[in-house]
Coordinates of C-alpha atoms and ligand atoms in Angstrom, one line a residue:
M1 CA 68.9 16.1 90.3
T2 CA 67.2 18.6 92.7
T3 CA 69.1 21.8 93.6
F4 CA 68.7 23.9 96.7
E5 CA 67.1 26.7 94.5
E6 CA 64.2 24.4 93.6
L7 CA 63.2 23.7 97.2
G8 CA 61.4 27.0 97.8
L9 CA 63.9 28.5 100.2
G10 CA 64.4 32.3 100.5
T11 CA 67.4 34.1 99.0
D12 CA 69.2 34.8 102.3
V13 CA 69.0 31.1 103.3
L14 CA 70.3 30.1 99.9
K15 CA 73.2 32.5 100.2
A16 CA 74.1 31.0 103.6
V17 CA 73.9 27.5 102.1
A18 CA 76.1 28.5 99.2
D19 CA 78.6 29.9 101.7
T20 CA 79.0 26.5 103.4
G21 CA 79.8 25.0 100.0
Y22 CA 76.9 22.6 99.7
T23 CA 75.7 22.3 96.2
I24 CA 73.2 19.5 96.2
P25 CA 70.7 18.8 98.9
T26 CA 70.9 15.4 100.6
P27 CA 67.8 13.1 100.0
I28 CA 66.3 14.1 103.4
Q29 CA 66.7 17.8 102.7
A30 CA 65.3 17.4 99.2
Q31 CA 62.2 15.7 100.6
A32 CA 61.7 17.5 103.9
I33 CA 62.4 21.1 103.1
P34 CA 59.4 21.7 100.7
Q35 CA 57.0 19.9 103.1
V36 CA 58.2 22.0 106.1
L37 CA 57.8 25.2 104.1
R38 CA 54.2 24.1 103.3
G39 CA 53.5 23.8 107.0
R40 CA 53.1 20.0 107.1
D41 CA 54.1 17.8 110.0
V42 CA 57.0 15.6 109.1
L43 CA 58.0 12.1 110.4
G44 CA 61.6 11.7 109.2
L45 CA 63.2 8.3 109.5
A46 CA 66.8 9.3 109.3
Q47 CA 69.9 9.2 111.4
T48 CA 72.7 11.6 111.8
G49 CA 75.0 12.0 108.9
T50 CA 72.2 12.2 106.4
G51 CA 72.0 16.0 106.6
K52 CA 68.7 16.1 108.6
T53 CA 69.8 19.0 110.7
A54 CA 69.9 21.3 107.7
G55 CA 66.7 19.6 106.6
F56 CA 64.7 21.2 109.4
T57 CA 67.0 24.2 110.2
L58 CA 66.9 25.8 106.7
P59 CA 63.1 25.9 106.3
M60 CA 62.6 27.0 109.9
I61 CA 64.9 30.0 109.4
D62 CA 62.7 31.0 106.4
I63 CA 59.4 30.6 108.3
L64 CA 60.7 32.4 111.4
A65 CA 62.0 35.3 109.4
Q66 CA 58.5 36.8 109.6
G67 CA 57.5 38.0 113.1
R68 CA 59.2 38.8 116.4
A69 CA 59.6 36.9 119.6
K70 CA 58.1 38.2 122.9
A71 CA 60.0 38.0 126.2
R72 CA 60.1 34.4 127.6
M73 CA 57.9 33.1 124.8
P74 CA 60.0 31.2 122.3
R75 CA 58.5 30.9 118.8
S76 CA 60.0 27.5 118.1
L77 CA 61.4 24.7 120.1
I78 CA 63.9 22.0 119.3
L79 CA 64.4 19.1 121.7
E80 CA 67.7 17.2 121.6
P81 CA 68.7 14.2 123.7
T82 CA 72.2 15.4 124.6
R83 CA 73.9 18.7 125.2
E84 CA 76.4 18.1 122.4
L85 CA 73.6 17.6 119.8
A86 CA 71.8 20.7 121.1
A87 CA 75.0 22.6 120.8
Q88 CA 75.5 21.3 117.2
V89 CA 72.0 22.4 116.2
S90 CA 72.7 25.8 117.7
E91 CA 75.8 26.0 115.5
S92 CA 73.7 25.1 112.4
F93 CA 71.3 27.9 113.2
E94 CA 74.2 30.3 113.4
K95 CA 75.7 29.1 110.2
Y96 CA 72.6 29.0 108.1
G97 CA 70.9 32.0 109.8
K98 CA 73.8 34.4 109.4
Y99 CA 71.8 36.7 107.1
H100 CA 68.8 36.8 109.4
K101 CA 68.3 38.4 112.8
L102 CA 67.0 35.5 114.7
N103 CA 67.6 35.2 118.4
Q104 CA 68.4 31.7 119.7
A105 CA 68.9 30.3 123.2
L106 CA 70.5 27.0 124.2
I107 CA 68.9 25.5 127.3
I108 CA 71.1 22.6 128.4
G109 CA 72.2 21.2 131.7
G110 CA 75.7 21.9 133.0
V111 CA 75.5 25.6 132.1
A112 CA 74.6 28.3 134.7
F113 CA 71.0 29.4 134.7
G114 CA 71.9 33.1 134.8
D115 CA 72.9 33.5 131.1
Q116 CA 70.0 31.3 129.9
D117 CA 67.6 33.4 131.9
K118 CA 68.9 36.6 130.3
K119 CA 68.5 35.2 126.8
L120 CA 64.9 34.0 127.5
D121 CA 64.0 37.4 129.0
R122 CA 65.1 39.1 125.7
G123 CA 62.8 36.8 123.7
V124 CA 64.0 34.0 121.5
D125 CA 62.9 32.8 118.0
V126 CA 64.6 29.5 118.3
L127 CA 64.9 27.6 121.6
I128 CA 67.2 24.5 121.5
A129 CA 66.9 22.4 124.7
T130 CA 67.4 19.1 126.3
P131 CA 64.1 18.0 127.9
G132 CA 65.1 18.0 131.5
R133 CA 66.6 21.5 131.6
L134 CA 63.6 22.8 129.6
L135 CA 61.2 21.5 132.2
D136 CA 63.4 22.9 135.0
Q137 CA 63.2 26.4 133.4
F138 CA 59.5 26.0 132.9
E139 CA 59.0 25.1 136.5
R140 CA 61.1 28.2 137.5
S141 CA 58.5 30.2 135.5
K142 CA 61.3 31.5 133.3
L143 CA 59.5 30.3 130.2
M144 CA 56.1 30.1 128.6
L145 CA 55.5 27.7 125.8
S146 CA 52.2 29.1 124.5
Q147 CA 53.7 30.8 121.4
V148 CA 55.6 27.9 120.0
Q149 CA 54.7 27.5 116.3
I150 CA 57.2 24.8 115.4
L151 CA 58.3 21.9 117.5
V152 CA 61.2 19.6 116.5
I153 CA 61.7 16.3 118.3
D154 CA 65.1 15.1 117.2
E155 CA 66.6 11.6 117.7
A156 CA 63.4 10.3 119.3
D157 CA 64.7 6.8 119.6
R158 CA 67.7 8.1 121.6
M159 CA 65.3 10.0 123.8
L160 CA 63.6 6.8 124.5
D161 CA 66.9 5.1 125.4
M162 CA 67.6 7.9 127.8
G163 CA 64.2 7.8 129.5
F164 CA 63.1 11.1 128.2
I165 CA 59.7 10.1 126.7
P166 CA 57.6 11.1 129.8
D167 CA 59.3 14.5 129.8
I168 CA 58.6 14.9 126.0
E169 CA 54.9 14.0 126.6
R170 CA 54.7 16.6 129.3
I171 CA 56.3 19.2 127.1
C172 CA 54.1 18.5 124.1
K173 CA 51.0 19.0 126.3
L174 CA 52.3 22.5 127.3
L175 CA 52.5 23.6 123.6
P176 CA 49.7 25.0 121.5
F177 CA 47.7 22.3 119.6
T178 CA 48.0 24.2 116.3
R179 CA 51.8 24.0 116.1
Q180 CA 53.8 22.3 113.3
T181 CA 55.7 19.2 114.5
L182 CA 58.8 17.8 112.9
F183 CA 59.8 14.4 114.3
F184 CA 63.0 12.6 113.5
S185 CA 64.2 9.1 114.6
A186 CA 66.6 6.6 113.2
T187 CA 64.4 3.7 114.2
M188 CA 60.8 3.4 115.2
P189 CA 60.4 1.1 118.3
P190 CA 56.8 0.9 119.5
E191 CA 57.1 3.6 122.2
V192 CA 58.4 6.0 119.6
T193 CA 55.6 5.1 117.2
R194 CA 53.1 5.8 120.0
L195 CA 54.7 9.2 120.6
A196 CA 54.5 10.1 116.9
D197 CA 50.9 8.9 116.6
Q198 CA 50.0 11.0 119.7
F199 CA 51.6 14.3 118.7
L200 CA 51.8 14.4 114.9
H201 CA 48.9 15.5 112.7
N202 CA 48.7 13.8 109.3
P203 CA 52.4 13.8 108.9
V204 CA 54.4 13.3 105.7
R205 CA 56.6 10.3 106.2
I206 CA 60.1 10.6 104.8
E207 CA 62.5 7.7 105.0
V208 CA 66.1 7.7 104.0
A209 CA 68.6 4.9 103.8
R210 CA 71.1 4.3 106.6
P211 CA 74.3 5.7 105.3
A212 CA 76.5 3.0 107.0
T213 CA 74.7 0.1 105.5
T214 CA 75.4 1.3 102.0
A215 CA 78.9 2.6 102.6
S216 CA 81.2 0.2 100.7
T217 CA 84.2 2.4 101.5
I218 CA 84.5 1.0 105.0
E219 CA 86.8 -2.0 105.5
Q220 CA 85.3 -4.0 108.4
K221 CA 87.4 -6.4 110.4
L222 CA 87.0 -8.4 113.6
T223 CA 89.4 -10.3 115.8
V224 CA 88.4 -12.7 118.6
I225 CA 90.7 -12.5 121.6
D226 CA 90.5 -12.8 125.4
A227 CA 89.0 -9.9 127.3
Q228 CA 92.2 -9.2 129.2
D229 CA 94.2 -8.9 126.0
K230 CA 92.1 -6.2 124.5
R231 CA 94.1 -3.2 125.7
E232 CA 97.3 -4.7 124.3
A233 CA 95.6 -5.5 121.1
L234 CA 94.3 -2.0 120.7
R235 CA 97.7 -0.5 121.3
R236 CA 99.2 -2.8 118.7
L237 CA 96.5 -2.0 116.2
I238 CA 96.9 1.8 116.6
R239 CA 100.7 1.5 116.4
E240 CA 100.7 -0.8 113.4
G241 CA 97.8 0.7 111.4
N242 CA 98.2 4.0 109.6
V243 CA 95.9 5.8 112.1
Q244 CA 95.4 9.5 111.4
N245 CA 92.6 9.9 113.8
A246 CA 90.3 7.4 115.5
I247 CA 87.4 6.9 117.7
V248 CA 87.6 4.0 120.2
F249 CA 84.1 2.9 121.3
C250 CA 83.5 1.2 124.6
N251 CA 80.1 -0.1 125.8
R252 CA 80.5 1.3 129.3
K253 CA 81.5 4.7 130.7
R254 CA 83.8 3.0 133.2
D255 CA 85.7 1.3 130.4
V256 CA 85.9 4.6 128.4
D257 CA 87.8 6.0 131.4
I258 CA 90.0 3.0 131.8
V259 CA 90.9 2.7 128.1
G260 CA 91.5 6.4 127.8
K261 CA 93.8 6.5 130.8
S262 CA 95.6 3.3 129.6
L263 CA 96.2 4.8 126.2
Q264 CA 97.5 8.0 127.7
K265 CA 99.8 6.1 130.0
H266 CA 101.3 4.3 127.0
G267 CA 102.0 7.6 125.4
F268 CA 99.1 7.9 123.0
N269 CA 97.4 11.2 122.3
A270 CA 94.0 10.1 123.6
A271 CA 91.2 11.5 125.7
P272 CA 87.8 10.1 127.0
I273 CA 84.4 11.5 126.5
H274 CA 81.2 10.3 128.2
G275 CA 78.2 11.6 130.0
D276 CA 79.7 11.8 133.5
L277 CA 82.5 14.2 132.5
D278 CA 82.2 17.9 133.2
Q279 CA 80.5 19.7 130.3
S280 CA 83.4 22.1 129.7
L281 CA 85.8 19.2 129.6
R282 CA 83.6 17.4 127.1
T283 CA 83.4 20.5 124.9
A284 CA 87.1 21.1 125.1
T285 CA 87.9 17.5 124.2
L286 CA 85.6 17.6 121.2
D287 CA 87.1 20.8 120.0
R288 CA 90.6 19.4 120.2
F289 CA 89.5 16.3 118.3
R290 CA 87.8 18.4 115.6
S291 CA 90.8 20.6 115.2
G292 CA 93.1 17.6 114.9
D293 CA 94.9 18.4 118.1
L294 CA 93.7 15.1 119.7
Q295 CA 94.3 11.9 117.7
I296 CA 92.2 9.4 119.6
L297 CA 88.8 9.9 121.1
V298 CA 87.6 7.2 123.5
A299 CA 83.8 7.4 123.6
S300 CA 80.6 5.8 124.8
D301 CA 77.8 5.4 122.3
V302 CA 75.6 8.0 124.0
A303 CA 78.3 10.6 124.1
A304 CA 79.3 10.1 120.5
R305 CA 75.9 9.7 118.9
G306 CA 75.2 12.4 116.4
L307 CA 78.4 14.3 117.1
D308 CA 79.5 16.2 114.0
V309 CA 83.2 15.2 114.0
P310 CA 85.2 15.0 110.9
S311 CA 85.4 11.6 109.3
V312 CA 88.0 9.5 111.0
S313 CA 90.5 7.1 109.4
H314 CA 89.8 4.3 112.0
V315 CA 87.0 3.2 114.3
F316 CA 87.9 0.7 117.0
N317 CA 85.2 -1.2 118.7
F318 CA 86.9 -2.0 122.0
D319 CA 83.6 -3.8 122.8
V320 CA 81.2 -5.4 120.4
P321 CA 78.1 -3.2 120.8
I322 CA 75.1 -4.9 122.3
H323 CA 72.6 -3.1 120.0
S324 CA 73.5 -3.9 116.4
D325 CA 72.2 -0.4 115.5
D326 CA 75.1 1.1 117.5
Y327 CA 77.5 -0.8 115.3
V328 CA 76.1 0.9 112.2
H329 CA 76.4 4.3 113.9
R330 CA 79.9 3.7 115.1
I331 CA 81.4 2.5 111.8
G332 CA 79.5 5.4 110.1
R333 CA 82.2 7.7 111.7
T334 CA 84.7 6.5 109.1
G335 CA 84.6 6.1 105.3
R336 CA 82.4 9.2 104.8
A337 CA 82.0 11.1 101.6
G338 CA 83.6 8.3 99.5
R339 CA 86.8 8.3 101.5
S340 CA 88.1 5.0 102.7
G341 CA 87.9 4.0 106.4
I342 CA 88.7 1.1 108.6
S343 CA 86.6 -0.4 111.4
I344 CA 88.2 -2.9 113.7
T345 CA 86.2 -4.8 116.3
L346 CA 87.7 -6.6 119.3
A347 CA 85.4 -9.5 120.2
T348 CA 85.6 -12.1 122.9
P349 CA 84.1 -15.6 122.4
A350 CA 81.1 -14.5 124.6
D351 CA 80.2 -11.8 122.0
Q352 CA 79.2 -14.3 119.3
K353 CA 75.5 -13.6 119.5
F354 CA 76.0 -9.9 119.2
V355 CA 78.3 -10.3 116.2
D356 CA 75.7 -12.6 114.6
A357 CA 73.0 -9.9 115.1
I358 CA 75.3 -7.2 113.5
E359 CA 76.0 -9.3 110.5
K360 CA 72.3 -10.0 110.1
L361 CA 71.5 -6.3 110.3
T362 CA 74.2 -5.2 107.9
G363 CA 73.8 -8.2 105.6
K364 CA 77.6 -8.5 105.4
P365 CA 79.9 -10.9 107.1
I366 CA 82.7 -9.1 108.9
E367 CA 86.2 -10.2 107.9
R368 CA 88.0 -12.1 110.6
F369 CA 91.7 -11.7 111.3
A370 CA 94.0 -13.2 113.9
M371 CA 96.4 -11.2 116.1
E372 CA 99.6 -13.0 116.5
G373 CA 100.1 -14.2 120.0
L374 CA 96.7 -13.1 121.1
E375 CA 94.5 -15.6 119.3
E376 CA 91.7 -16.8 121.6
A377 CA 91.9 -20.5 122.5
R378 CA 94.9 -21.1 120.3
R379 CA 97.3 -18.8 122.0
P380 CA 100.4 -20.6 123.4
P381 CA 101.4 -19.9 127.0
R382 CA 103.6 -16.9 127.3
E383 CA 107.1 -17.2 128.7
G384 CA 106.9 -17.7 132.4
E385 CA 103.3 -18.7 132.4
G386 CA 102.4 -21.8 134.2
E387 CA 101.0 -24.8 132.3
G388 CA 97.6 -24.5 134.1
R389 CA 96.9 -20.8 133.3
R390 CA 94.4 -21.4 130.6
D391 CA 92.5 -23.9 132.8
R392 CA 92.5 -21.4 135.6
H393 CA 91.3 -18.7 133.3
E394 CA 88.5 -20.9 132.0
R395 CA 87.5 -21.7 135.5
A396 CA 87.6 -18.1 136.6
R397 CA 85.4 -17.2 133.7
R398 CA 82.9 -19.9 134.7
L399 CA 82.8 -18.6 138.2
R400 CA 82.4 -15.0 137.0
D401 CA 79.5 -16.0 134.8
R402 CA 78.0 -17.8 137.8
G403 CA 78.6 -14.6 139.8
R404 CA 76.6 -12.7 137.2
K405 CA 73.6 -14.9 137.5
F406 CA 73.6 -14.7 141.3
D407 CA 74.6 -11.5 142.9
H408 CA 77.7 -12.8 144.5
A409 CA 80.0 -15.4 143.2
P410 CA 80.4 -18.2 145.7
P411 CA 83.8 -18.3 147.4
P412 CA 86.1 -21.2 146.4
R413 CA 85.7 -24.2 148.6
S414 CA 89.4 -24.0 149.2
L415 CA 92.1 -21.9 147.9
D416 CA 94.1 -25.0 147.1
E417 CA 91.7 -25.5 144.2
G418 CA 94.1 -23.3 142.3
V419 CA 91.7 -20.4 141.7
S420 CA 93.3 -17.1 142.3
M421 CA 91.2 -14.5 144.1
E422 CA 91.4 -12.4 141.0
A423 CA 88.6 -14.5 139.7
F424 CA 86.2 -12.9 142.2
R425 CA 87.0 -9.4 141.3
P426 CA 84.7 -7.9 138.6
D427 CA 86.3 -8.2 135.3
E428 CA 86.7 -4.7 133.8
N429 CA 86.9 -6.0 130.3
A430 CA 84.4 -8.8 130.3
A431 CA 81.4 -8.4 128.0
P432 CA 78.3 -7.6 130.0
A433 CA 75.8 -10.3 130.6
E434 CA 72.9 -10.0 128.2
K435 CA 70.1 -7.9 129.5
S436 CA 66.5 -7.4 128.6
A437 CA 65.6 -4.5 126.4
V438 CA 64.0 -2.6 129.2
A439 CA 67.0 -3.1 131.5
K440 CA 69.3 -1.9 128.7
R441 CA 67.2 1.2 128.3
Q442 CA 67.0 1.8 132.0
E443 CA 70.8 1.5 132.3
S444 CA 71.2 3.9 129.4
A445 CA 68.9 6.3 131.1
R446 CA 70.7 6.0 134.3
E447 CA 74.0 6.5 132.5
E448 CA 73.0 9.7 130.9
R449 CA 70.5 11.0 133.4
P450 CA 72.2 12.4 136.4
R451 CA 70.7 15.6 135.0
K452 CA 67.8 15.8 137.5
E453 CA 70.1 15.5 140.5
E454 CA 72.5 17.7 138.7
S455 CA 69.9 20.4 138.1
R456 CA 68.8 20.2 141.6
R457 CA 72.4 20.5 142.8
E458 CA 73.0 23.4 140.4
R459 CA 70.0 25.2 141.7
A460 CA 71.1 24.7 145.2
A461 CA 74.6 25.8 144.4
A462 CA 73.2 28.9 142.5
K463 CA 71.6 30.1 145.8
P464 CA 73.6 32.2 148.1
Q465 CA 74.8 30.4 151.2
S466 CA 72.4 32.3 153.4
E467 CA 69.4 31.2 151.3
R468 CA 70.3 27.6 151.3
A469 CA 67.9 25.9 153.7
A470 CA 69.6 24.1 156.4
P471 CA 68.1 20.7 157.0
K472 CA 65.5 21.0 159.8
P473 CA 66.2 18.8 162.8
Q474 CA 63.5 16.2 163.0
P475 CA 62.1 15.7 166.5
E476 CA 62.4 12.0 167.5
R477 CA 59.1 10.4 167.6
P478 CA 58.3 8.0 170.4
V479 CA 57.4 4.6 169.0
K480 CA 53.8 4.0 170.0
P481 CA 52.6 0.5 170.5
A482 CA 50.1 -0.4 167.8
S483 CA 46.5 0.1 168.8
R484 CA 44.0 -2.6 168.3
E485 CA 42.4 -0.7 165.4
E486 CA 45.9 -0.3 163.8
K487 CA 46.5 -4.0 164.1
R488 CA 43.1 -4.8 162.6
R489 CA 43.9 -2.4 159.7
D490 CA 47.2 -4.0 159.2
R491 CA 45.6 -7.5 159.1
R492 CA 43.0 -6.2 156.6
D493 CA 45.7 -4.8 154.4
R494 CA 47.6 -8.0 154.4
Y495 CA 44.8 -10.5 154.1
G496 CA 41.9 -8.6 152.7
K497 CA 39.6 -9.4 155.6
D498 CA 39.6 -8.4 159.2
D499 CA 40.3 -11.5 161.1
L500 CA 41.4 -14.1 158.6
G501 CA 45.0 -15.1 158.4
P502 CA 46.7 -16.1 155.2
S503 CA 44.9 -18.8 153.3
V504 CA 45.9 -22.3 154.3
V505 CA 46.3 -25.4 152.3
G506 CA 43.4 -27.8 153.1
F507 CA 43.3 -31.6 153.4
G508 CA 41.2 -32.1 150.3
D509 CA 38.7 -35.0 150.6
H510 CA 40.8 -36.8 153.1
L511 CA 39.6 -36.4 156.7
P512 CA 42.4 -37.1 159.2
A513 CA 41.4 -39.4 162.0
F514 CA 42.2 -37.0 164.7
L515 CA 39.5 -34.6 163.5
T516 CA 36.8 -37.2 164.1
V517 CA 37.7 -37.8 167.7
A518 CA 35.3 -36.0 170.1
V519 CA 37.1 -33.5 172.3
P520 CA 35.8 -32.2 175.5
R521 CA 34.5 -28.7 175.5
I522 CA 37.3 -27.3 177.5
W523 CA 36.6 -23.7 176.8
E524 CA 33.1 -23.9 178.4
K525 CA 33.1 -23.1 182.1
P526 CA 31.6 -25.9 184.2
A527 CA 28.2 -24.9 185.5
R528 CA 28.5 -23.5 189.1
A529 CA 27.9 -26.3 191.5
E530 CA 24.9 -25.8 193.8
K531 CA 25.8 -25.2 197.4
P532 CA 25.4 -28.5 199.2
V533 CA 22.5 -28.5 201.6
E534 CA 23.8 -29.3 205.0
P535 CA 22.0 -32.0 206.8
A536 CA 19.6 -30.8 209.4
G537 CA 21.0 -30.6 212.9
A538 CA 24.6 -30.6 211.9
A539 CA 25.1 -26.9 212.8
E540 CA 23.7 -27.6 216.1
A541 CA 26.0 -30.5 216.6
A542 CA 29.0 -28.2 215.8
Ligands
AMP601 P1 73.6 15.9 110.0 O1 73.0 14.6 109.6 O2 72.6 17.0 110.0 O3 74.2 15.8 111.4 O4 74.7 16.3 109.0 C1 75.9 15.6 108.8 C2 77.0 16.4 108.1 O5 76.6 16.6 106.7 C3 77.2 17.7 108.7 O6 78.6 17.8 108.8 C4 76.8 18.7 107.7 O7 77.5 19.9 107.7 C5 76.9 18.0 106.3 N1 75.9 18.3 105.3 C6 74.6 18.7 105.5 N2 74.0 18.9 104.4 C7 74.9 18.8 103.4 C8 74.8 18.9 102.0 N3 73.7 19.2 101.3 N4 76.0 18.7 101.3 C9 77.1 18.3 101.9 N5 77.2 18.2 103.2 C10 76.1 18.4 104.0

C-alpha cells in the first residue's frame, strides 16, 4: 500500500498531513499527487468524498513553496462552483499549508469587495474563486491573470449545471498558455469533455470509483405515499428513527424553506440551506451543523454538493432526485468510513421513472416499506373524511397534470362537480413534471445564479450615495409616422423582397372558372373623346 512519504511531497507538507491524522493516501491522492508534482495536466474523474481536494492541494503547496507572488498577479487559480466549496478549499490550504508562508485569497460573491481588494493588492499565491466574482474582479482591473502557473477547475459538471461554462472558457483564455491545468469532474457529459479537450494538454486521466455505489454500509429504504402526506411522514420517521443528525434533501429551494419551517414549527432542531439565503446565514447554519448544534439540515442538492460535513446518521430524500447522480451524492452523506447509515426516500407514484433510473444506476433495488396509515392507494379514509375524498384527489391530480402541460389549468365547468378550488393552486409537494436536460440545467443555473445581479447590486451598494447615478429622465419621443422607405424596409425584412407579400398557397393544376372570364380593363382610362364638330351654321342660328 502506498504511503504519503512515497508520493514525492516535501517534509513540511508531510508534517501537516501527519498532523491531520491521515496515514494512507486515498486512491485519487496516490495517483494524482506524483503526476501534479511532475507538472502534468490531470483529468480527474472523482467526486467529493474521495479526498480529491488534498489530491491537488498538497502538491500545489509544494510547487508554490518556491517563488513569490506580485501584487494583483496570483500564481495559481482554483475555480469552484459554489461559495461553500471555495471556502472549504481555502480551509484545506490553511490546514495543509500551515508550515508554509503562502498567501491565499478567497474571491466569492456575497462578500464585500474591500477585503478582497486588499488581499489581491498584497499579492496572492493561491486564489480560490467562483467564476462570476473572479470575472467581476478582473473587469474592475483588480486582478491580472498573466502569472497563473497552475489552474484547477473543480466540479466541472456542477459548473455546467450552473451555467458557468462560458465564464470558464473566458477565464481560461485570459491565462498563460503554458500553465498546468488540473481538471476534476464526477461525470463527463459532452460539454465537459469539450471543455477538457480544449484546455488540457496531454492530460493524465485518473478515474476513481464512486464511493456511494460501493458503500454497503448504507441501508436504503423507500416508501410510496401521497405528496401531501410527506411532511407528516418525515416527522414520524425522524421521531421514530434513532436520528442523531440528518440531512433532508428537497428538489426545490422553495420546498427546502417550507420543510425547514414546518420542522421548526413542530419543534425539531432544523434549519434550511439553499442558494438564495444570505451567505452569512448559510455559513452560520453549516457551522452549527458541523459542531452538532443543529440536528437536521434541510438542503437543496446544489447547496449541499461537496460540503464537508461530518457523516450523518440519516439522509432523508423528501423528494426523489430527478438526476440519479444526485441520489448517489445524497446518500453518500451517510455510512461513511465504514460506519452504518440509513437513507430513506419519500416517493410518490409519479416518481416511478426516477426511482427506476436510480436503481439502474446503483445496480441495487431499494427496499420498500409501508408507513402505517399513509400507504398510497391503500390508505383507508381518515376519520371525518368524506367517502369521495380519494376520487376528488385523483381528479385534482389529473387537473394539475393538465395544468402543467398547458400554462393554466382550465377552470372547472361548474363548482358542483365536486372539485375544490385547492386543486387549482400549485401543489407545493408535487413532483415536478419531467423536463428536458437543457431545461433542468437552465433551471439549476437560474437557481444558483443570482450572482450577476447580486454582484451588480453589491457594486452599486458599495458606492457612496452621491456617486450612485440617478436614472436619467428620458425625453419622450414623438411617434413619427413610418416613412415610405421604412415601410419598404419593413416589408423587405419580413418577406425578403421589396414588394411581395407572404407567399400564398396556389391552385395547383386546377384553373378556376372565374379566372378564365375576360374582365374589362377598368383601370385604363377611356381615351379622351374628340370634341364633336358642330354642324355649320348652328352658331349663327343661336
Ligand atoms: P474531499 O473529497 O476532498 O472533499 O475529502 C473528503 C473528506 O475526506 C474530507 O473530510 C477530508 O478531510 C478527508 N480526507 C482526505 N484525505 C484523506 C485521507 N488520506 N485519509 C482520511 N481522510 C481523508
